[in-house]
Amino acid sequence: MKILFINASQNQAGNTSRMGKAFLKNKAFEQINLVDYKIYQINQHYPDDQFGKVLA
């Protein structure tokens, strides 16, 4: 099983990230920072939307 930590905070190295890393400290995990991607609101479709990339 692979653990994926999705950080939705606008601050990549803030409290949310630190708490997630502390919680998962003895486990192998991958972190995704949503701030690194361009994701539009629901029902808005633009060619540069990267939501599909995050899901993959």
Tab-separated table of C-alpha atoms in Angstrom:
chain	number	residue	atom	x	y	z
A	1	MET	CA	0.000	0.000	0.000
A	2	LYS	CA	1.229	3.494	-0.870
A	3	ILE	CA	0.435	6.469	1.370
A	4	LEU	CA	-0.321	9.781	-0.303
A	5	PHE	CA	-0.336	12.935	1.822
A	6	ILE	CA	-2.271	15.680	0.023
A	7	ASN	CA	-1.370	19.086	1.409
A	8	ALA	CA	-4.085	21.590	0.531
A	9	SER	CA	-2.461	24.447	2.434
A	10	GLN	CA	-1.145	27.429	0.504
A	11	ASN	CA	2.066	27.199	2.544
A	12	GLN	CA	4.078	24.145	1.415
A	13	ALA	CA	6.271	24.104	4.517
A	14	GLY	CA	3.729	25.303	7.062
A	15	ASN	CA	2.029	23.684	10.031
A	16	THR	CA	-0.089	21.319	7.924
A	17	SER	CA	2.993	19.930	6.213
A	18	ARG	CA	4.905	19.603	9.487
A	19	MET	CA	1.997	17.832	11.199
A	20	GLY	CA	1.538	15.442	8.279
A	21	LYS	CA	5.235	14.581	8.213
A	22	ALA	CA	5.265	14.064	11.996
A	23	PHE	CA	2.215	11.809	11.794
A	24	LEU	CA	3.765	9.752	8.971
A	25	LYS	CA	7.390	9.920	10.167
A	26	ASN	CA	8.001	6.155	10.289
A	27	LYS	CA	6.138	5.397	7.078
A	28	ALA	CA	7.035	5.735	3.415
A	29	PHE	CA	4.774	8.335	1.836
A	30	GLU	CA	4.531	10.738	-1.061
A	31	GLN	CA	3.414	14.343	-0.573
A	32	ILE	CA	1.508	16.390	-3.109
A	33	ASN	CA	1.123	20.135	-2.549
A	34	LEU	CA	-2.017	21.334	-4.306
A	35	VAL	CA	-0.576	24.846	-4.449
A	36	ASP	CA	1.863	23.505	-7.078
A	37	TYR	CA	-1.004	22.785	-9.485
A	38	LYS	CA	-3.521	24.932	-11.322
A	39	ILE	CA	-6.943	23.602	-10.343
A	40	TYR	CA	-10.105	25.534	-11.131
A	41	GLN	CA	-13.414	25.480	-9.288
A	42	ILE	CA	-16.032	22.806	-9.935
A	43	ASN	CA	-17.732	23.046	-13.361
A	44	GLN	CA	-15.083	25.373	-14.767
A	45	HIS	CA	-13.228	23.809	-17.679
A	46	TYR	CA	-10.003	25.324	-18.961
A	47	PRO	CA	-7.265	23.661	-21.016
A	48	ASP	CA	-4.559	24.375	-18.412
A	49	ASP	CA	-6.461	22.741	-15.535
A	50	GLN	CA	-4.220	20.149	-13.835
A	51	PHE	CA	-6.816	18.312	-11.740
A	52	GLY	CA	-6.507	15.213	-13.935
A	53	LYS	CA	-2.751	15.181	-13.358
A	54	VAL	CA	-3.269	15.249	-9.578
A	55	LEU	CA	-5.740	12.361	-9.787
A	56	ALA	CA	-3.316	10.289	-11.854
